[in-house]
Short mmCIF file of C-alpha atoms in Angstrom, two decimals:
data_model
loop_
_atom_site.label_atom_id
_atom_site.label_comp_id
_atom_site.label_asym_id
_atom_site.label_seq_id
_atom_site.Cartn_x
_atom_site.Cartn_y
_atom_site.Cartn_z
CA MET A 804 49.91 211.51 -234.67
CA ASP A 805 52.98 211.11 -232.40
CA SER A 806 52.83 207.39 -232.59
CA CYS A 807 52.61 207.48 -236.34
CA GLY A 808 55.66 209.78 -236.58
CA THR A 809 57.69 207.68 -234.21
CA ASP A 810 56.95 204.58 -236.13
CA SER A 811 57.92 206.13 -239.41
CA GLY A 812 61.19 207.44 -238.01
CA GLU A 813 62.12 204.12 -236.55
CA SER A 814 61.31 202.38 -239.72
CA SER A 815 63.45 204.83 -241.70
CA ARG A 816 66.37 204.33 -239.38
CA GLU A 817 66.02 200.62 -239.66
CA GLY A 818 66.24 200.93 -243.41
CA GLU A 819 69.48 202.97 -243.30
CA GLY A 820 72.85 201.32 -243.53
CA THR A 821 75.68 201.35 -240.90
CA PRO A 822 79.13 202.82 -241.69
CA ASN A 823 82.07 200.42 -241.89
CA ARG A 824 85.78 201.08 -241.38
CA ASP A 825 86.20 202.71 -244.80
CA GLY A 826 83.29 205.07 -244.21
CA GLU A 827 81.07 203.29 -246.67
CA VAL A 828 77.62 202.60 -245.77
CA SER A 829 76.48 199.01 -246.13
CA ALA A 830 72.87 198.09 -246.51
CA ARG A 831 71.42 196.19 -243.62
CA PRO A 832 69.32 193.24 -244.71
CA THR A 833 65.68 193.57 -243.97
CA GLN A 834 64.24 190.86 -241.73
CA GLY A 835 61.05 189.45 -243.24
CA PRO A 836 58.99 186.26 -243.05
CA PRO A 837 60.65 183.15 -244.55
CA ARG A 838 59.59 182.36 -248.07
CA PRO A 839 58.04 178.93 -248.63
CA GLN A 840 60.12 176.53 -250.66
CA ILE A 841 58.44 175.58 -253.92
CA LYS A 842 59.00 171.97 -254.91
CA THR A 843 59.60 171.50 -258.58
CA LYS A 844 57.44 168.73 -260.02
CA VAL A 845 59.26 166.17 -262.05
CA LYS A 846 57.48 165.76 -265.35
CA LYS A 847 56.77 162.14 -265.99
CA ARG A 848 57.70 160.74 -269.29
CA ARG A 849 54.70 159.94 -271.38
CA ILE A 850 54.50 156.35 -272.43
CA LYS A 851 52.71 155.70 -275.66
CA THR A 852 50.25 152.88 -275.47
CA PHE A 853 47.98 151.24 -277.93
CA ALA A 854 45.06 153.32 -276.65
CA SER A 855 46.85 156.70 -276.77
CA SER A 856 45.36 159.48 -278.89
CA SER A 857 48.31 159.72 -281.29
CA THR A 858 48.30 155.97 -281.90
CA ARG A 859 44.57 155.96 -282.52
CA GLN A 860 44.92 158.92 -284.88
CA LEU A 861 47.63 157.17 -286.90
CA GLN A 862 45.57 154.01 -287.08
CA ARG A 863 42.52 155.98 -288.18
CA LYS A 864 44.50 157.77 -290.90
CA LYS A 865 45.96 154.49 -292.09
CA ALA A 866 42.51 152.93 -292.27
CA GLU A 867 41.17 155.94 -294.16
CA LYS A 868 44.03 155.75 -296.68
CA GLU A 869 43.39 152.06 -297.22
CA GLU A 870 39.70 152.68 -297.69
CA LEU A 871 40.34 155.52 -300.15
CA ARG A 872 42.76 153.33 -302.11
CA GLU A 873 40.18 150.56 -302.38
CA GLN A 874 37.50 153.04 -303.38
CA ALA A 875 39.80 154.41 -306.10
CA LEU A 876 40.34 150.90 -307.48
CA PHE A 877 36.65 150.20 -307.32
CA LEU A 878 35.71 153.44 -309.08
CA GLN A 879 38.41 152.95 -311.73
CA ALA A 880 37.07 149.49 -312.49
CA GLN A 881 33.54 150.83 -312.78
CA LEU A 882 34.78 153.66 -315.02
CA ASP A 883 36.51 151.21 -317.34
CA LEU A 884 33.40 149.10 -317.49
CA LEU A 885 31.20 152.09 -318.31
CA GLN A 886 33.58 153.40 -320.97
CA ARG A 887 33.72 150.05 -322.73
CA SER A 888 29.97 149.63 -322.62
CA LYS A 889 29.39 153.19 -323.94
CA TYR A 890 32.05 153.62 -326.63
CA GLY A 891 32.60 150.01 -327.62
CA ASP A 892 36.06 148.81 -328.42
CA GLY A 893 37.32 152.04 -329.99
CA GLY A 894 38.83 153.51 -326.86
CA ALA A 895 40.13 150.25 -325.45
CA VAL A 896 43.79 149.40 -325.51
CA GLN A 897 44.34 146.50 -327.88
CA PRO A 898 46.81 143.87 -326.75
CA ASP A 899 49.86 143.01 -328.84
CA LEU A 900 48.94 139.82 -330.65
CA SER A 901 51.89 139.71 -333.06
CA HIS A 902 53.58 136.89 -331.19
CA SER A 903 50.42 134.96 -330.38
CA PRO A 904 50.27 131.44 -331.74
CA ALA A 905 46.62 131.80 -332.71
CA PRO A 906 44.65 134.90 -333.59
CA VAL A 907 42.17 136.12 -331.00
CA SER A 908 39.21 138.20 -332.07
CA SER A 909 38.63 141.62 -330.54
CA ALA A 910 35.10 140.62 -329.52
CA THR A 911 36.44 137.70 -327.45
CA THR A 912 39.05 139.91 -325.80
CA SER A 913 36.45 142.55 -324.97
CA GLU A 914 34.12 139.95 -323.49
CA TRP A 915 36.80 138.49 -321.25
CA TYR A 916 37.93 141.95 -320.19
CA ASP A 917 34.39 142.97 -319.24
CA GLN A 918 33.92 139.76 -317.29
CA ALA A 919 37.18 140.31 -315.42
CA VAL A 920 36.16 143.86 -314.51
CA ARG A 921 32.78 142.68 -313.30
CA GLN A 922 34.36 139.98 -311.16
CA PHE A 923 36.73 142.55 -309.71
CA VAL A 924 33.82 144.85 -308.84
CA PHE A 925 31.91 141.97 -307.24
CA ARG A 926 34.97 140.99 -305.23
CA GLN A 927 35.45 144.53 -303.96
CA GLN A 928 31.83 144.68 -302.89
CA SER A 929 32.10 141.31 -301.16
CA GLU A 930 35.22 142.34 -299.27
CA LYS A 931 33.56 145.57 -298.17
CA THR A 932 30.50 143.69 -296.95
CA ASN A 933 32.74 141.20 -295.16
CA ARG A 934 34.57 144.00 -293.36
CA GLU A 935 31.31 145.60 -292.30
CA LEU A 936 29.98 142.31 -290.98
CA ARG A 937 33.20 141.67 -289.07
CA SER A 938 32.95 145.13 -287.53
CA ILE A 939 29.35 144.49 -286.50
CA LEU A 940 30.34 141.13 -285.00
CA ALA A 941 33.20 142.71 -283.03
CA ASN A 942 30.88 145.40 -281.66
CA GLN A 943 28.31 142.77 -280.75
CA LEU A 944 30.89 140.70 -278.88
CA HIS A 945 32.10 143.78 -277.05
CA SER A 946 28.55 144.73 -276.08
CA ALA A 947 27.80 141.18 -274.94
CA GLU A 948 30.92 141.12 -272.79
CA ALA A 949 30.04 144.47 -271.22
CA LEU A 950 26.47 143.35 -270.57
CA ARG A 951 27.73 140.11 -269.05
CA ALA A 952 29.98 142.05 -266.70
CA ILE A 953 27.04 144.25 -265.64
CA LEU A 954 24.73 141.31 -265.05
CA GLN A 955 27.29 139.67 -262.80
CA ARG A 956 27.11 142.67 -260.46
CA ARG A 957 23.97 141.94 -258.49
CA THR A 958 24.13 145.27 -256.66
CA LEU A 959 23.17 147.02 -259.88
CA LEU A 960 20.17 144.76 -260.44
CA GLU A 961 18.40 144.90 -257.09
CA GLY A 962 14.64 144.73 -257.41
CA MET A 963 14.70 143.06 -260.81
CA ASP A 964 12.65 139.92 -260.25
CA LEU A 965 13.01 139.02 -263.90
CA VAL A 966 16.70 138.26 -263.41
CA PHE A 967 16.56 136.77 -259.92
CA GLY A 968 13.06 135.34 -259.94
CA GLY A 969 14.08 131.81 -259.03
CA ALA A 970 16.58 129.02 -259.46
CA ALA A 971 17.21 127.50 -262.85
CA PRO A 972 15.15 124.37 -263.58
CA LEU A 973 16.73 120.95 -263.59
CA TYR A 974 15.67 120.42 -267.19
CA ARG A 975 16.18 122.45 -270.31
CA PRO A 976 14.08 122.79 -273.49
CA PRO A 977 15.04 120.55 -276.40
CA GLN A 978 17.57 121.92 -278.86
CA SER A 979 17.45 119.02 -281.27
CA LEU A 980 14.88 116.28 -280.86
CA ASP A 981 16.57 113.79 -283.19
CA ASN A 982 14.33 110.68 -283.12
CA SER A 983 12.39 111.59 -279.97
CA VAL A 984 9.26 112.50 -281.96
CA GLY A 985 9.01 109.01 -283.40
CA ILE A 986 9.80 107.43 -280.04
CA MET A 987 7.07 109.48 -278.34
CA LYS A 988 4.55 108.29 -280.92
CA GLN A 989 5.45 104.68 -280.13
CA LEU A 990 5.21 105.30 -276.38
CA GLU A 991 1.83 106.98 -276.82
CA LYS A 992 0.56 103.90 -278.65
CA ARG A 993 1.85 101.63 -275.87
CA VAL A 994 0.11 103.78 -273.25
CA GLU A 995 -3.20 103.47 -275.09
CA ASP A 996 -2.77 99.69 -275.24
CA LEU A 997 -2.10 99.62 -271.49
CA TYR A 998 -5.31 101.51 -270.84
CA LEU A 999 -7.30 99.12 -273.03
CA ASP A 1000 -5.81 96.18 -271.13
CA SER A 1001 -6.87 97.74 -267.85
CA ARG A 1002 -10.42 98.20 -269.12
CA ALA A 1003 -10.55 94.56 -270.19
CA GLY A 1004 -9.77 93.58 -266.62
CA PHE A 1005 -6.34 93.62 -265.07
CA GLY A 1006 -5.72 90.87 -262.55
CA TRP A 1007 -4.92 92.33 -259.11
CA ASP A 1008 -4.11 89.51 -256.72
CA ARG A 1009 -3.09 91.49 -253.64
CA PRO A 1010 -5.62 92.56 -250.97
CA SER A 1011 -6.47 96.19 -250.23
CA LEU A 1012 -3.73 96.62 -247.63
CA VAL A 1013 -0.55 98.70 -247.68
CA SER A 1014 1.99 96.45 -249.36
CA SER A 1015 4.87 96.45 -251.83
CA ASN A 1016 6.64 93.68 -253.63
CA MET A 1017 9.42 93.20 -256.21
CA LYS A 1018 10.19 89.88 -257.84
CA VAL A 1019 12.26 88.58 -260.75
CA ASN A 1020 10.60 86.16 -263.15
CA PRO A 1021 12.41 84.20 -265.88
CA ASN A 1022 11.03 84.71 -269.35
CA THR A 1023 11.73 82.80 -272.53
CA GLN A 1024 11.41 85.87 -274.75
CA TYR A 1025 13.10 88.57 -272.64
CA GLY A 1026 15.31 86.40 -270.46
CA LYS A 1027 14.37 88.12 -267.21
CA VAL A 1028 11.39 90.29 -266.24
CA ILE A 1029 11.28 92.36 -263.04
CA GLU A 1030 7.84 93.09 -261.59
CA ILE A 1031 7.10 95.76 -258.97
CA GLU A 1032 3.66 95.97 -257.39
CA THR A 1033 2.33 98.31 -254.68
CA VAL A 1034 -1.07 98.67 -253.02
CA THR A 1035 -1.92 101.83 -251.08
CA PRO A 1036 -5.32 102.49 -249.47
CA VAL A 1037 -5.77 106.22 -248.81
CA ALA A 1038 -8.33 108.25 -246.88
CA CYS A 1039 -9.33 110.54 -249.74
CA SER A 1040 -11.34 110.49 -252.94
CA ILE A 1041 -10.05 109.15 -256.23
CA HIS A 1042 -9.70 112.68 -257.67
CA GLU A 1043 -7.62 113.89 -254.71
CA ALA A 1044 -5.36 110.83 -254.91
CA ALA A 1045 -4.97 111.26 -258.67
CA ALA A 1046 -4.04 114.93 -258.19
CA VAL A 1047 -1.27 113.95 -255.77
CA LEU A 1048 0.14 111.32 -258.14
CA TRP A 1049 -0.07 113.56 -261.22
CA LYS A 1050 1.69 116.39 -259.39
CA ASP A 1051 4.44 113.97 -258.38
CA LEU A 1052 4.86 112.93 -262.03
CA LYS A 1053 5.22 116.56 -263.16
CA THR A 1054 7.78 117.35 -260.46
CA VAL A 1055 11.45 117.13 -261.39
CA HIS A 1056 13.10 115.16 -258.59
CA GLU A 1057 16.78 115.58 -257.87
CA ILE A 1058 18.27 112.18 -258.67
CA PRO A 1059 22.07 111.80 -258.76
CA ASP A 1060 23.54 111.43 -262.27
CA LYS A 1061 20.18 112.16 -263.92
CA SER A 1062 19.35 115.27 -265.97
CA TYR A 1063 16.34 116.09 -268.11
CA ARG A 1064 16.57 117.37 -271.66
CA TYR A 1065 12.94 118.46 -271.53
CA LEU A 1066 9.71 117.94 -269.62
CA ARG A 1067 6.48 119.03 -271.28
CA GLY A 1068 2.87 118.16 -271.89
CA SER A 1069 1.23 118.37 -275.30
CA THR A 1070 -2.20 118.02 -273.65
CA PRO A 1071 -3.38 118.72 -270.07
CA ASN A 1072 -3.56 114.99 -269.30
CA SER A 1073 -0.28 113.92 -270.93
CA LEU A 1074 3.37 114.29 -270.02
CA GLU A 1075 6.57 113.78 -272.03
CA LYS A 1076 10.09 113.49 -270.65
CA ASN A 1077 13.52 112.96 -272.13
CA PHE A 1078 16.49 112.36 -269.88
CA VAL A 1079 20.09 111.21 -269.62
CA MET A 1080 21.23 109.08 -266.70
CA LYS A 1081 24.37 107.31 -265.53
CA LEU A 1082 24.20 103.93 -263.83
CA ARG A 1083 27.19 103.28 -261.59
CA GLY A 1084 28.53 99.93 -260.49
CA GLN A 1085 31.63 98.89 -258.63
CA ASP A 1086 33.81 98.91 -261.74
CA ASN A 1087 31.56 100.24 -264.51
CA ILE A 1088 29.61 103.36 -265.44
CA ILE A 1089 27.06 103.22 -268.27
CA GLU A 1090 25.22 106.26 -269.63
CA ILE A 1091 21.70 105.69 -270.92
CA ASN A 1092 19.20 107.86 -272.82
CA GLY A 1093 15.56 107.57 -271.86
CA SER A 1094 12.15 108.76 -273.02
CA HIS A 1095 8.95 108.74 -270.97
CA TYR A 1096 5.30 109.23 -271.84
CA SER A 1097 2.41 109.16 -269.38
CA ARG A 1098 -1.28 109.90 -269.68
CA LYS A 1099 -4.21 110.23 -267.30
CA PHE A 1100 -7.54 108.58 -268.18
CA GLU A 1101 -10.61 109.53 -266.14
CA ASP A 1102 -13.51 107.08 -266.06
CA ARG A 1103 -16.72 107.34 -264.10
CA GLN A 1104 -15.66 105.13 -261.20
CA ARG A 1105 -11.88 105.14 -261.47
CA ILE A 1106 -8.84 107.03 -262.76
CA VAL A 1107 -6.01 105.33 -264.63
CA LEU A 1108 -2.42 106.56 -265.00
CA ALA A 1109 -0.63 104.69 -267.79
CA LYS A 1110 3.11 105.17 -268.33
CA ALA A 1111 5.63 103.83 -270.82
CA ASP A 1112 9.42 104.25 -270.84
CA SER A 1113 12.02 103.50 -273.48
CA ILE A 1114 15.67 103.41 -272.48
CA ILE A 1115 18.05 102.83 -275.37
CA LEU A 1116 21.62 101.62 -275.25
CA PRO A 1117 22.82 102.02 -278.86
CA THR A 1118 26.29 100.55 -278.33
CA GLU A 1119 24.91 97.22 -277.20
CA GLY A 1120 21.74 97.19 -279.33
CA LEU A 1121 19.44 97.00 -276.30
CA GLU A 1122 16.15 98.71 -275.49
CA PHE A 1123 14.81 98.61 -271.94
CA ARG A 1124 11.09 99.03 -271.41
CA SER A 1125 9.15 99.70 -268.22
CA PRO A 1126 5.38 99.84 -268.83
CA SER A 1127 3.46 100.93 -265.75
CA LEU A 1128 -0.21 101.00 -264.86
CA THR A 1129 -1.77 102.74 -261.83
CA THR A 1130 -5.49 102.49 -261.08
CA ILE A 1131 -7.29 104.61 -258.48
CA ALA A 1132 -10.64 103.13 -257.54
CA THR A 1133 -13.18 103.76 -254.79
CA SER A 1134 -12.73 101.63 -251.70
CA GLU A 1135 -15.34 98.92 -251.22
CA SER A 1136 -15.41 99.41 -247.45
CA ASN A 1137 -15.70 103.23 -247.48
CA PRO A 1138 -16.96 105.22 -250.50
CA GLN A 1139 -15.06 108.31 -249.27
CA HIS A 1140 -11.76 106.45 -249.46
CA SER A 1141 -9.88 104.98 -252.39
CA VAL A 1142 -7.33 102.31 -253.20
CA VAL A 1143 -4.28 102.96 -255.39
CA ARG A 1144 -2.75 99.94 -257.14
CA SER A 1145 0.44 100.20 -259.22
CA TYR A 1146 2.07 97.58 -261.40
CA LEU A 1147 5.42 97.98 -263.20
CA ARG A 1148 7.41 95.64 -265.44
CA ILE A 1149 11.05 96.06 -266.48
CA TYR A 1150 12.62 94.01 -269.26
CA ALA A 1151 15.06 94.31 -272.15
CA GLU A 1152 14.65 93.69 -275.86
CA VAL A 1153 17.65 92.75 -277.97
CA GLN A 1154 17.81 93.92 -281.57
CA PRO A 1155 17.70 91.05 -284.09
CA ASN A 1156 20.89 90.14 -285.95
CA LEU A 1157 22.96 92.08 -283.44
CA ASP A 1158 26.68 91.96 -284.17
CA ALA A 1159 27.90 91.67 -280.57
CA ARG A 1160 29.21 88.99 -278.28
CA GLN A 1161 26.59 87.22 -276.21
CA GLU A 1162 28.50 87.71 -272.95
CA ASP A 1163 28.71 91.47 -273.55
CA VAL A 1164 24.98 91.66 -274.18
CA GLU A 1165 24.21 89.64 -271.05
CA PHE A 1166 26.50 91.79 -268.92
CA ALA A 1167 24.94 95.05 -270.15
CA ARG A 1168 21.41 93.70 -269.73
CA ASN A 1169 21.94 92.45 -266.17
CA PHE A 1170 23.86 95.56 -265.15
CA ILE A 1171 21.17 97.98 -266.36
CA LEU A 1172 18.26 95.86 -265.15
CA ASN A 1173 19.72 95.74 -261.65
CA GLY A 1174 20.29 99.50 -261.62
CA LEU A 1175 16.83 100.32 -262.97
CA SER A 1176 15.05 97.91 -260.64
CA LYS A 1177 16.71 99.39 -257.54
CA MET A 1178 15.97 102.94 -258.61
CA MET A 1179 12.34 102.31 -259.64
CA TYR A 1180 11.53 100.26 -256.56
CA GLY A 1181 12.89 103.05 -254.38
CA CYS A 1182 10.77 105.58 -256.29
CA ALA A 1183 7.68 103.38 -255.86
CA LEU A 1184 8.18 103.19 -252.09
CA LYS A 1185 8.76 106.94 -251.89
CA THR A 1186 5.60 107.64 -253.89
CA GLN A 1187 3.62 105.28 -251.69
CA SER A 1188 4.82 107.02 -248.52
CA GLU A 1189 4.13 110.48 -249.92
CA LEU A 1190 0.67 109.42 -251.06
CA ILE A 1191 -0.22 108.25 -247.56
CA GLN A 1192 1.06 111.47 -245.98
CA GLN A 1193 -0.75 113.71 -248.47
CA SER A 1194 -4.02 111.82 -248.04
CA LEU A 1195 -3.86 112.40 -244.28
CA VAL A 1196 -3.40 116.12 -244.87
CA VAL A 1197 -6.27 116.25 -247.35
#
């Protein structure tokens, strides 16, 4: 109790003022905790942008007014058309024909007026449909852009094997085949002829030893014919060797300056290819378009792979052909082994009545023949080496 009274007295005395010289009592300021200083926030000036709410509202109102105006015109035109069709020409406003050079009947005027109203209605409908289609297209483009941005963020697509299942193939499906269908039919016929020639008896002069050879033979019809021949004895059956070769044919090899338009097989034992390739020289680069057809024939004692290529150079009127025949037969020394023999010819055919200089034709023919022979001979050696390695594994 005493402490409480003492405290109250002291506090009351502290609140009293002290007399000054004039006898007036001045109030003594009370000492309290310092008040925190409140910082006044500077209000930023609002900048109107294209995406602000007021701008969007004005644009929406403007679009609504425009749409209502067009609807009013459209409805007025329909109303006029209905009134004229219902009441005839009685309620229509007749034009002033007093100064016309020739009289015009009311029936003709009514017919032209109705036709004009109909055309106006059709035009309004067409414009409305056009605007709706443009709006749909804009939304589609916006959605496609947003989806493209999402797909580029791989972190959002983890675990989706459908998107990241593997690398893109080196060939693409055909978009327009142009004349490739007719060319494939011709190549298929050539392949069948090659197989018939092999059944009649193809002359193999080289012994059953690992060998390869490329030679250039002059020809009166084609000018120059390049022949590539390989012989590969392998320690496996004819079916195993054929499986290795057929798999190699169906594989898209990475060759510089060569891309495939498509690679497909209409039947299990056939294969079709269409490609574009650039042949580079010291001072020249020529782009060629090629088509390939191959087929596997299985006989009782052998398997035949017949191939035909057609490489066209339209600017020079040249077609380069490379028929190829590969036979896989059982080895005479060991029935468990087999011998693979391949024969390839490369030559050029010139279109008759070609309007081109002879030196230009000769240059293009020699340039492409040299490039094709080097590339195909390298592929033949690579296939021979791979066949030997795979047969050892088998």
